[in-house]
PDB file of C-alpha atoms in Angstrom:
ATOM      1  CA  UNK A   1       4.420  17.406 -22.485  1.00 71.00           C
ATOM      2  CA  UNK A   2       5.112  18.169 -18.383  1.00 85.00           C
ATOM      3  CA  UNK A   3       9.084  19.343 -17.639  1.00 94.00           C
ATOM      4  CA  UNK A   4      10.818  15.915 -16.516  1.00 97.00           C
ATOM      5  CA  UNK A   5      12.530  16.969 -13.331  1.00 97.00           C
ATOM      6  CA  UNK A   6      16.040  14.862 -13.191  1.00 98.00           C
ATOM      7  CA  UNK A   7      17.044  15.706  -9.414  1.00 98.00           C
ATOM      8  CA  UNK A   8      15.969  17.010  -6.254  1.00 98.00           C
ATOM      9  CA  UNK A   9      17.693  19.760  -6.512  1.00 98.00           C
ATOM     10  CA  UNK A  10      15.679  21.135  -9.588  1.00 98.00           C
ATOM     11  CA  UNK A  11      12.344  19.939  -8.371  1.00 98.00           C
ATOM     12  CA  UNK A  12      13.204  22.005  -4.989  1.00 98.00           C
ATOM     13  CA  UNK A  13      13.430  25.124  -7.455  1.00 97.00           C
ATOM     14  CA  UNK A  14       9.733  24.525  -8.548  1.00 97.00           C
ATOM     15  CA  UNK A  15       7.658  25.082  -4.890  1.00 98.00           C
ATOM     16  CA  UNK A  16       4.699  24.036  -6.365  1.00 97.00           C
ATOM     17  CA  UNK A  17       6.332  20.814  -8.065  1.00 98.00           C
ATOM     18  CA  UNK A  18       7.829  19.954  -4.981  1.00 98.00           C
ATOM     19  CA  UNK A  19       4.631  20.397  -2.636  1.00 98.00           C
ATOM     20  CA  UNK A  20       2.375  18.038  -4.942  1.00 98.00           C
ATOM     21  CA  UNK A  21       5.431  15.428  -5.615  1.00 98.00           C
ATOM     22  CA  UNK A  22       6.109  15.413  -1.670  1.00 98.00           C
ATOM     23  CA  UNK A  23       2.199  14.550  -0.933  1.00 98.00           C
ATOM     24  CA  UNK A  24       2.230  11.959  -3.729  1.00 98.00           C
ATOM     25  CA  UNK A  25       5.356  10.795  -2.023  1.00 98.00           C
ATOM     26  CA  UNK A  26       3.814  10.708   1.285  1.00 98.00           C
ATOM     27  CA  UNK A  27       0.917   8.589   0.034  1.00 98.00           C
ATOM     28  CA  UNK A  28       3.341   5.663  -1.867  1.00 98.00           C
ATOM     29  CA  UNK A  29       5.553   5.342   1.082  1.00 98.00           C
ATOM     30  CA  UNK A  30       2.601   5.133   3.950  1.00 98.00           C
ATOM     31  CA  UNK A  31       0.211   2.792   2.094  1.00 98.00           C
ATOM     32  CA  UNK A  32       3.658   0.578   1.777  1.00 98.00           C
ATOM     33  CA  UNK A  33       4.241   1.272   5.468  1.00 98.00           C
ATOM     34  CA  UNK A  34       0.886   0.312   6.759  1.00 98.00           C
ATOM     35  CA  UNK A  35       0.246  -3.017   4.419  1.00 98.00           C
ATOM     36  CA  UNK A  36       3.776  -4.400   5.610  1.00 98.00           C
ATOM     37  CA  UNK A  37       2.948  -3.724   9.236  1.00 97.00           C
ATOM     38  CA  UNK A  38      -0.497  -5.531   8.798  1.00 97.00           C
ATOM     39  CA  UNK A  39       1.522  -8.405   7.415  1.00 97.00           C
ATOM     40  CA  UNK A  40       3.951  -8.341   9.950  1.00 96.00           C
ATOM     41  CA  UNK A  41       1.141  -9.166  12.444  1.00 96.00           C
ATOM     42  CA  UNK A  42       1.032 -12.415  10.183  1.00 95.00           C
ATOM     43  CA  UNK A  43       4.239 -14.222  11.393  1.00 94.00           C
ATOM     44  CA  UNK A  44       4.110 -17.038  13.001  1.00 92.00           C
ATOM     45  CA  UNK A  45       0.572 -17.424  12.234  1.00 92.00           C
ATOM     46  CA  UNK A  46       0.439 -18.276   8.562  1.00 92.00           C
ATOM     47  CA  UNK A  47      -1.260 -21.612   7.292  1.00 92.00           C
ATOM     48  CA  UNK A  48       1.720 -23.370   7.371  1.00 93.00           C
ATOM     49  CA  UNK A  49       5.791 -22.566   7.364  1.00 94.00           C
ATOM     50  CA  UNK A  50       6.333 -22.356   3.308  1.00 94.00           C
ATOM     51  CA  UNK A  51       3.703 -19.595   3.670  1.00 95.00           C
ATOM     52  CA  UNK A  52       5.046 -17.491   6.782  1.00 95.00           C
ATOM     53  CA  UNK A  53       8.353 -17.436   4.941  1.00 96.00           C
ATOM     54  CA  UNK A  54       6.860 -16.169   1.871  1.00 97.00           C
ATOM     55  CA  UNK A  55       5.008 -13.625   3.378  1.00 97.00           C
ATOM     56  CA  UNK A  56       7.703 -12.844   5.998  1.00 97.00           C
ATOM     57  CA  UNK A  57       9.351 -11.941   2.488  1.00 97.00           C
ATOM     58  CA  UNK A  58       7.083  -9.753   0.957  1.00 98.00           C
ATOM     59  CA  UNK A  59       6.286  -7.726   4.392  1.00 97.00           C
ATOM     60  CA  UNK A  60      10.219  -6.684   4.667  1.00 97.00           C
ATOM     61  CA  UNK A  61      10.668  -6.031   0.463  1.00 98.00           C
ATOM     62  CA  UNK A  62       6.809  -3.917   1.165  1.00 98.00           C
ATOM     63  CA  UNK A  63       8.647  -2.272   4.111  1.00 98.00           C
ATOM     64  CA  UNK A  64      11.746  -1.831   2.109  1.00 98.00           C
ATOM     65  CA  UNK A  65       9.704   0.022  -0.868  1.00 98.00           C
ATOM     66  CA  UNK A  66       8.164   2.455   1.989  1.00 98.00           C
ATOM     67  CA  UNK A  67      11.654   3.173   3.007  1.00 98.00           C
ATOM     68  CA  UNK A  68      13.102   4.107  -0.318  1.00 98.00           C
ATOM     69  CA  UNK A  69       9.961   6.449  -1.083  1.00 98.00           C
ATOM     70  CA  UNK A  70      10.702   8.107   2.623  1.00 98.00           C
ATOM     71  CA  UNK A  71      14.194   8.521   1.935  1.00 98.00           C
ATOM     72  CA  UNK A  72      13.160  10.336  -1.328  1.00 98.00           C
ATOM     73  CA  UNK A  73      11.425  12.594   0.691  1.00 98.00           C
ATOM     74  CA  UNK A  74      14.488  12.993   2.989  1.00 98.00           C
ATOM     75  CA  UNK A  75      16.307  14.243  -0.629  1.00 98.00           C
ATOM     76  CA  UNK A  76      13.851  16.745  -1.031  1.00 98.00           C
ATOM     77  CA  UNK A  77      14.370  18.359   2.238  1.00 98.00           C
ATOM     78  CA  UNK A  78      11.769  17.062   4.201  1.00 98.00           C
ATOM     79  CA  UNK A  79      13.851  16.085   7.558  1.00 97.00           C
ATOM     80  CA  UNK A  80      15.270  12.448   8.649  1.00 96.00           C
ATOM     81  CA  UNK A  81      13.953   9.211   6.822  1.00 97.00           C
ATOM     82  CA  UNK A  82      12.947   7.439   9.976  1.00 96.00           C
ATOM     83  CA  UNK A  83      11.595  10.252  11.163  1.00 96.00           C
ATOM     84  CA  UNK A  84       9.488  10.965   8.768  1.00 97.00           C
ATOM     85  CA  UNK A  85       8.587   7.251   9.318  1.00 97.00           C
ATOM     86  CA  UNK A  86       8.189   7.249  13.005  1.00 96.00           C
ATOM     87  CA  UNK A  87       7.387  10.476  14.506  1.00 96.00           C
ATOM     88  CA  UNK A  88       4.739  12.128  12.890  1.00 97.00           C
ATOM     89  CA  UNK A  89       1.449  12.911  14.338  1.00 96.00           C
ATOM     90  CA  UNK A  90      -1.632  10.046  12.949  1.00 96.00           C
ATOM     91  CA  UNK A  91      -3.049  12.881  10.440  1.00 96.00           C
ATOM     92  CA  UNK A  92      -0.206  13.818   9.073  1.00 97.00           C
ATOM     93  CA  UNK A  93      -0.216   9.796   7.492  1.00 98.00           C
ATOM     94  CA  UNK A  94      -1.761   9.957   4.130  1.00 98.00           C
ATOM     95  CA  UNK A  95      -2.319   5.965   3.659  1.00 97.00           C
ATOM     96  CA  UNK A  96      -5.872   4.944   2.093  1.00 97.00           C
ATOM     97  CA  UNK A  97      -8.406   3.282   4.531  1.00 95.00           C
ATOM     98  CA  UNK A  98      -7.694  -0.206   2.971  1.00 96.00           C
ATOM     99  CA  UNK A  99      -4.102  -0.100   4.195  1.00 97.00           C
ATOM    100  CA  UNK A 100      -4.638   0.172   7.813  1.00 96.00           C
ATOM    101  CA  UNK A 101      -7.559  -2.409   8.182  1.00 95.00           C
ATOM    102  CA  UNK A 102      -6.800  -4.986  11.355  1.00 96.00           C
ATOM    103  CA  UNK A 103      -6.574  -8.618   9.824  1.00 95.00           C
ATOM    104  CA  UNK A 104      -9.259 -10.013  12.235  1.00 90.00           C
ATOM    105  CA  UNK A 105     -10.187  -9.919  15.731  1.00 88.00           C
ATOM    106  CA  UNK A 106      -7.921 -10.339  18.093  1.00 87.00           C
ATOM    107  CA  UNK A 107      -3.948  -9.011  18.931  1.00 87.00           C
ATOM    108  CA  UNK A 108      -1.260 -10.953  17.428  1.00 85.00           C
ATOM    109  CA  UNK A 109       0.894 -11.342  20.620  1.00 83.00           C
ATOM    110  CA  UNK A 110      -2.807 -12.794  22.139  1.00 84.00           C
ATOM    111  CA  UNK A 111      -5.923 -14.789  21.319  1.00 86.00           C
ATOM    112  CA  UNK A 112      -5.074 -13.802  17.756  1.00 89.00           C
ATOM    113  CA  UNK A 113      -8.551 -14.872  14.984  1.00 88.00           C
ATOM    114  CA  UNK A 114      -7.324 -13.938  11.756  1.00 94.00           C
ATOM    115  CA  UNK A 115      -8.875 -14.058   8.499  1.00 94.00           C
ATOM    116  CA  UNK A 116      -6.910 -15.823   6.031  1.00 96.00           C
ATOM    117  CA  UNK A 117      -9.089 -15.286   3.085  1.00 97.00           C
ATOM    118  CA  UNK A 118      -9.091 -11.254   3.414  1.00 97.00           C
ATOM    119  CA  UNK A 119      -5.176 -11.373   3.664  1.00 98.00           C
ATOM    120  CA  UNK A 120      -5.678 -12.942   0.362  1.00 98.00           C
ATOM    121  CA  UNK A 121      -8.202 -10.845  -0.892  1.00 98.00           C
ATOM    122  CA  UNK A 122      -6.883  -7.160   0.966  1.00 98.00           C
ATOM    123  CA  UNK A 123      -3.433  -7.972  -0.175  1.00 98.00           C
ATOM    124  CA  UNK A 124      -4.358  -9.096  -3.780  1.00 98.00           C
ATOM    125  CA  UNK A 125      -6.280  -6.272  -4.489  1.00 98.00           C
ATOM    126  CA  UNK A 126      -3.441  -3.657  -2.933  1.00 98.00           C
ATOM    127  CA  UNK A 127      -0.735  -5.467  -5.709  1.00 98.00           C
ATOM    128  CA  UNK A 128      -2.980  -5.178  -8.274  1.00 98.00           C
ATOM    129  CA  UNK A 129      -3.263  -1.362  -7.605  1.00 98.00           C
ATOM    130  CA  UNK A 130       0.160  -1.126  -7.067  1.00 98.00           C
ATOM    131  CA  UNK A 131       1.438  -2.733  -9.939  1.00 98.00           C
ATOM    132  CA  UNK A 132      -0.830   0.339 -12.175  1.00 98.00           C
ATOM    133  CA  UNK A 133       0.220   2.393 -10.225  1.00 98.00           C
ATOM    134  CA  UNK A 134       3.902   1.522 -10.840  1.00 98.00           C
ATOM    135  CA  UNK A 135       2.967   1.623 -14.156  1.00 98.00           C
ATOM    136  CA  UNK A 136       2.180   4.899 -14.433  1.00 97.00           C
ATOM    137  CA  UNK A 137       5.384   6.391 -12.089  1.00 98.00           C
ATOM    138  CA  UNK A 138       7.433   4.855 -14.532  1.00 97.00           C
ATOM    139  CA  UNK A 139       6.265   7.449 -16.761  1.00 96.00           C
ATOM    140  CA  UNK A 140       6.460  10.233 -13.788  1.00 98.00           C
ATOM    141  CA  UNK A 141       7.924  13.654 -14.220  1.00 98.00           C
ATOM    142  CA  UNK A 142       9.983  13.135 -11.581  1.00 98.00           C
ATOM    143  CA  UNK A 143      12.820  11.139 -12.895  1.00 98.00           C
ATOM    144  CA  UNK A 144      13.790  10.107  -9.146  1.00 98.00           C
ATOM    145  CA  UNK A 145      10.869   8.396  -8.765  1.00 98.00           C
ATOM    146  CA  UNK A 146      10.579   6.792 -12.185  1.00 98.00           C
ATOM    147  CA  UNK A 147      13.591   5.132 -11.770  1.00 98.00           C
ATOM    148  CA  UNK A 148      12.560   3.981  -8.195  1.00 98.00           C
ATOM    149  CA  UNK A 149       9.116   2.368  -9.360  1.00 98.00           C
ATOM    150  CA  UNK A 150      11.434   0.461 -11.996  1.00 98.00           C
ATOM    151  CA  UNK A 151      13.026  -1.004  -9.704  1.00 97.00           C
ATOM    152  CA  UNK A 152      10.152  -1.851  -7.275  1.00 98.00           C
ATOM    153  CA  UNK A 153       8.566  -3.365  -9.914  1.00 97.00           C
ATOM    154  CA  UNK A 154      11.144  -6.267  -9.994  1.00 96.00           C
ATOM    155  CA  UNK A 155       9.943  -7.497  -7.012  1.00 96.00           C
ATOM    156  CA  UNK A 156       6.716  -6.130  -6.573  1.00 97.00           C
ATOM    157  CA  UNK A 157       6.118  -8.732  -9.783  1.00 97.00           C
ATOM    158  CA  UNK A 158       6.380 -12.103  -7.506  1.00 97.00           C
ATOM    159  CA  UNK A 159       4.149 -10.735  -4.914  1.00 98.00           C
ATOM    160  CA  UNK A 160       1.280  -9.897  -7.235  1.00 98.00           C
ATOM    161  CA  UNK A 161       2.138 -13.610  -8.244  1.00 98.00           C
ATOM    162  CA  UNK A 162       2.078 -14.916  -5.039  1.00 98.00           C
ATOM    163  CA  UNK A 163      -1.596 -13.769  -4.213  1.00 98.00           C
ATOM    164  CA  UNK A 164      -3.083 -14.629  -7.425  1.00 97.00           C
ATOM    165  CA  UNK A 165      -1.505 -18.417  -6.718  1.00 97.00           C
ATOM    166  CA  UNK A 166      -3.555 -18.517  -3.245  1.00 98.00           C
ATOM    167  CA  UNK A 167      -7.054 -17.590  -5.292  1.00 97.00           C
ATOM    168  CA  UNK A 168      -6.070 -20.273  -8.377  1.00 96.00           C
ATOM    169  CA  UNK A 169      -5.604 -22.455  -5.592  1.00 96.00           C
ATOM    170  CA  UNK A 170      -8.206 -21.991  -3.367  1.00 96.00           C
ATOM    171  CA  UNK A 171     -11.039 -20.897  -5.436  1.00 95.00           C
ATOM    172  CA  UNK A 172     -10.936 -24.291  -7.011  1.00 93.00           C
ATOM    173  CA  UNK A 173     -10.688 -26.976  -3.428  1.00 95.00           C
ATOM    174  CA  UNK A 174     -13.783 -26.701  -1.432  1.00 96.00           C
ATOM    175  CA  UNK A 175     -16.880 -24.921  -1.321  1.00 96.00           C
ATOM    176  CA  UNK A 176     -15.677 -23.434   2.631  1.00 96.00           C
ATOM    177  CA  UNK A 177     -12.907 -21.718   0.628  1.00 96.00           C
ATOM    178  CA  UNK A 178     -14.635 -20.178  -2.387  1.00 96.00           C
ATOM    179  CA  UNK A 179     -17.453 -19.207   0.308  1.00 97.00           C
ATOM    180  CA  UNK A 180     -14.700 -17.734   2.461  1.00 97.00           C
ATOM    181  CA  UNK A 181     -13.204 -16.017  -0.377  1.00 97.00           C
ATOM    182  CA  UNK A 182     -16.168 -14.495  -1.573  1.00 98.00           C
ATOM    183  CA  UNK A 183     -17.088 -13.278   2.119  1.00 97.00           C
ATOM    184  CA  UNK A 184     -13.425 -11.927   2.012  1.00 97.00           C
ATOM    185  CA  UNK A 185     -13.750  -9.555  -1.090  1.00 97.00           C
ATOM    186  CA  UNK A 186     -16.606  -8.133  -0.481  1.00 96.00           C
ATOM    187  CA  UNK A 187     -15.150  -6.977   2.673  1.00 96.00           C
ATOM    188  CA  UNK A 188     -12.026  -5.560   0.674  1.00 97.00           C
ATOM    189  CA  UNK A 189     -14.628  -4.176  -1.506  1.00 97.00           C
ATOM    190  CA  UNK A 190     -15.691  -1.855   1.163  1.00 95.00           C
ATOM    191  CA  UNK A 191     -12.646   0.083   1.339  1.00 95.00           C
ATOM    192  CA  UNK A 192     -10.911  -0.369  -2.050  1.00 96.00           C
ATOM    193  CA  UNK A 193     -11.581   3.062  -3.291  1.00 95.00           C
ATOM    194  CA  UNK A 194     -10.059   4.461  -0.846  1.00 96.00           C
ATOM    195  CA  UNK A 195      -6.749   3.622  -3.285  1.00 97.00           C
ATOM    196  CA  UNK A 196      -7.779   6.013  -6.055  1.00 96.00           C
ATOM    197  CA  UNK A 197      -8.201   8.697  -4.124  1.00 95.00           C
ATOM    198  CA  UNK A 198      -5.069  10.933  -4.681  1.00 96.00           C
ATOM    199  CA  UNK A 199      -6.357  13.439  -1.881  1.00 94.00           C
ATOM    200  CA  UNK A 200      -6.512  17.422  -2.614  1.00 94.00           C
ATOM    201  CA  UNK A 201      -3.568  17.690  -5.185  1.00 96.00           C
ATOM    202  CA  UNK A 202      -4.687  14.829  -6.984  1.00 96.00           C
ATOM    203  CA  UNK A 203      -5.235  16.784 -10.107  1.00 97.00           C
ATOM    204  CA  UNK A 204      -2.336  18.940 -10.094  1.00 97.00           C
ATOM    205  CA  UNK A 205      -0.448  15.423  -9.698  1.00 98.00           C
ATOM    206  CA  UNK A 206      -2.060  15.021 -13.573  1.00 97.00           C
ATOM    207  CA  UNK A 207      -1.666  18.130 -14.897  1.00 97.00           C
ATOM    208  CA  UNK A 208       2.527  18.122 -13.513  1.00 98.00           C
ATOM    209  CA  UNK A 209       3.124  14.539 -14.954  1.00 97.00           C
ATOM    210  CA  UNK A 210       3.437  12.937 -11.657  1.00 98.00           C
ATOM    211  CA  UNK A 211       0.927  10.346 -12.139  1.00 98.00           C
ATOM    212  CA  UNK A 212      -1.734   8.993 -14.463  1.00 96.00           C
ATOM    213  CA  UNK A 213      -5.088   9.850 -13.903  1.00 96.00           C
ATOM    214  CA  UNK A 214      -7.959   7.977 -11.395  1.00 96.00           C
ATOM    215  CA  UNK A 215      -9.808   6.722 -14.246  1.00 96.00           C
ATOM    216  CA  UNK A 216      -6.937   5.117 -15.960  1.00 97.00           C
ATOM    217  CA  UNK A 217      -5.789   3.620 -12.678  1.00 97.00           C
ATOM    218  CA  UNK A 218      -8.817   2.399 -12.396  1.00 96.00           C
ATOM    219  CA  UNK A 219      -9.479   0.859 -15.930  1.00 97.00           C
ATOM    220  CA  UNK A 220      -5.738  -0.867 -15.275  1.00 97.00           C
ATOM    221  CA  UNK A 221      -6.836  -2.562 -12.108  1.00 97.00           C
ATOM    222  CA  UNK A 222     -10.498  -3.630 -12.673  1.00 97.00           C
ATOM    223  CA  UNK A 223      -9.681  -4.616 -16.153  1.00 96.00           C
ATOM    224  CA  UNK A 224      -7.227  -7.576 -14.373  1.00 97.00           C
ATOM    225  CA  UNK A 225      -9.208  -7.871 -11.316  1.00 97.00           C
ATOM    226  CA  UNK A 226     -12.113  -8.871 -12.547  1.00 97.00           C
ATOM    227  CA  UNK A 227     -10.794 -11.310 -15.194  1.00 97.00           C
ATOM    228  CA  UNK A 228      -8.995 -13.069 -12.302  1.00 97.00           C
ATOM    229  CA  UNK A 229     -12.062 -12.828 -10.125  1.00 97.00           C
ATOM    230  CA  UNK A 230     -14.469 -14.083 -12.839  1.00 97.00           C
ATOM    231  CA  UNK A 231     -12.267 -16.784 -14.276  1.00 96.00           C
ATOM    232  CA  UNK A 232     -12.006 -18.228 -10.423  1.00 96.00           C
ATOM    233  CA  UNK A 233     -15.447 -18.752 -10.519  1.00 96.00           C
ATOM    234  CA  UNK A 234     -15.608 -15.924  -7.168  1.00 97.00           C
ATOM    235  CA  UNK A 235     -18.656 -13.308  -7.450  1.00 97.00           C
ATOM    236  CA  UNK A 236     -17.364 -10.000  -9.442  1.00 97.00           C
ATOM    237  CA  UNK A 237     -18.390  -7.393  -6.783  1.00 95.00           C
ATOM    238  CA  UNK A 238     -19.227  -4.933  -9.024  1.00 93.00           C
ATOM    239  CA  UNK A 239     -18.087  -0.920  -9.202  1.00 88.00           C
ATOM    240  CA  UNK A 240     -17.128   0.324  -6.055  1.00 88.00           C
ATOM    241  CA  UNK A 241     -18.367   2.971  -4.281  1.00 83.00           C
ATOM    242  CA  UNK A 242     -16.178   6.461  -2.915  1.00 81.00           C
ATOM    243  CA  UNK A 243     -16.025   6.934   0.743  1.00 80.00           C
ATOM    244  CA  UNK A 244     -16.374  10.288   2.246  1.00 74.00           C
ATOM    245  CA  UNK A 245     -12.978   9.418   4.256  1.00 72.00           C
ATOM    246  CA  UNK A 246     -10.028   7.685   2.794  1.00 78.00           C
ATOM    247  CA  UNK A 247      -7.094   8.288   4.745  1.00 92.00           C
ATOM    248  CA  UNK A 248      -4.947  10.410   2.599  1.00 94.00           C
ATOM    249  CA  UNK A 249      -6.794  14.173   3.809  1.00 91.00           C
ATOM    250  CA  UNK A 250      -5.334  12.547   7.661  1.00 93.00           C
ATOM    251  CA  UNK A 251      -8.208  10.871   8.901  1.00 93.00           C
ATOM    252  CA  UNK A 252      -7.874   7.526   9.736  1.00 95.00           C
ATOM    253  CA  UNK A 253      -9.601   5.130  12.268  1.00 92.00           C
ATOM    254  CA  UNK A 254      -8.746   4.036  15.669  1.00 94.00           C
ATOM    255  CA  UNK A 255      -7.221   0.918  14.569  1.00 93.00           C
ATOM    256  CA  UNK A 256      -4.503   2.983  12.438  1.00 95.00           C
ATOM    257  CA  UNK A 257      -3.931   5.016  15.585  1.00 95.00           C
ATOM    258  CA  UNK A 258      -3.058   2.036  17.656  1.00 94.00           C
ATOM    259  CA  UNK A 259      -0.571   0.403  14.877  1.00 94.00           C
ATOM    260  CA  UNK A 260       1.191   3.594  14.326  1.00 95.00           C
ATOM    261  CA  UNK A 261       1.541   3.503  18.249  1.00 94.00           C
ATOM    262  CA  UNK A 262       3.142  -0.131  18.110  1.00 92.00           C
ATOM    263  CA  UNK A 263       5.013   0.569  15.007  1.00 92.00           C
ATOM    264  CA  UNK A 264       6.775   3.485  16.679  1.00 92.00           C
ATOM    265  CA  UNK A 265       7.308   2.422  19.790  1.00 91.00           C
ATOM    266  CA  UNK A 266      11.306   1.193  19.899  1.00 91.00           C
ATOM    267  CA  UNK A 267      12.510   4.256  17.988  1.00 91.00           C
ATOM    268  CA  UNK A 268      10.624   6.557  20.215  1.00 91.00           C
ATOM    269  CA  UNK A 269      12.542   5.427  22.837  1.00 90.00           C
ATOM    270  CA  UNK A 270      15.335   6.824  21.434  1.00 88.00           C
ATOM    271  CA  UNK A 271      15.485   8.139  17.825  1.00 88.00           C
ATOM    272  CA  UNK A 272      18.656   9.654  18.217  1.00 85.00           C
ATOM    273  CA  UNK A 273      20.595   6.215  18.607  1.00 83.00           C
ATOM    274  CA  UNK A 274      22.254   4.637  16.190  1.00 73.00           C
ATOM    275  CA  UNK A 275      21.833   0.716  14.878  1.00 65.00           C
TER     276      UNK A 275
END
């Protein structure tokens, strides 16, 4: 059984501990970070008011979960919250692939040609990850973050909800929308490994009782993916396949280097100031 670290304090005693709980850290609170900032793009543009209020909703709570795990990291002595947030350099993000994807082609503030069926479909799939995922921090070594993915949980419970409601409702209206929908996972497809990859301290993430491992993250989420999948009558995409770049070794594509550079760009101006 792994030593259950209660505070920072003690886990800042253990330098190994704290190096492979800080890049776990890192990856929770920047995969939150960059899947709130893709649905940010979305306001104003959803199908229809009820919806851009819902997922005006879940964006801030996402955003909201990425700050808690950054001011965790602030606890543990790794400088300012926002900072960490805001001014590092793109590879020092350790967000998977999936998270930084654009939502179509186009720029939100112009000639914006989004794809509603792989906000469904991206979104869906990153809930359903995150939900075993919080599943197994609840469990964590780090009693910190235990408690934190308890409490995420509460909420992160109506967004899974919300997305699984879109493919109930779609999946079963027109032919456009289950062909859409289909067309829209096997694009998630492409990139939906690059959740499960826990980077180069994945294993030592195991072996300290940070974190369950890959395989039973990934039993978790196929084993409800597919039956929701399947039971909408959408083609099951099969087993994924790993990509040679996911995002949490610090590479990540231009389009991640261009929404870092919009997310950041009013606190650059002046990080010191106070809101």
């Amino acid at each position: 059984m792994s030593k259950i670290y209660q505070t920072p304090e003690e886990a800042k005693q253990d330098q190994q501990y704290l190096e492979t709980l800080a890049e776990l850290i890192y990856q929770l609170a920047d995969d939150d970070l960059l899947i709130s900032h893709r649905g940010s793009e979305w306001l104003g543009l959803a199908p229809h008011i009820e919806e851009d209020v819902a997922f005006s909703s879940i964006t801030q709570d996402t955003m909201g979960h990425a700050a808690m795990y950054y001011q965790m990291l602030e606890e543990l002595g790794f400088g300012k919250a926002d900072d960490i947030a805001h001014l590092r350099k793109p590879e020092e993000y350790r967000n998977a692939a999936l998270t930084e994807r654009v939502n179509g082609q186009g720029h939100y503030k112009e000639n914006p040609d989004y794809d509603w069926g792989y906000a469904i479909m991206r979104n869906y799939a990153y809930e359903v990850f995150k939900k075993a995922r919080l599943d197994a921090l609840e469990n964590s070594s780090y009693a910190p973050l235990a408690d934190t993915a308890a409490k995420i949980k509460r909420e992160q419970f109506y967004h899974l909800y919300h997305w699984e409601v879109w493919i109930d409702q779609l999946s079963h209206s027109t032919e456009e929308a289950q062909n859409r929908l289909n067309a829209a996972l096997k694009k998630t497809w492409e990139d939906v490994s690059s959740l499960f990859d826990l980077g180069s301290k994945g294993a030592k993430m195991v072996e300290l009782g940070l974190i369950e491992s890959v395989d039973v993250l990934k039993e978790k989420f196929i084993s409800r993916i597919q039956a929701k999948i399947e039971g909408a009558g959408l083609e099951w995409p099969g087993e994924f396949k790993a990509l040679e770049t996911t995002g949490r070794e610090g590479k990540h594509s231009q389009e991640f280097v261009d929404a870092l550079n919009e997310l950041n760009e009013v606190y650059k101006l002046d990080p010191q100031a106070s809101w």
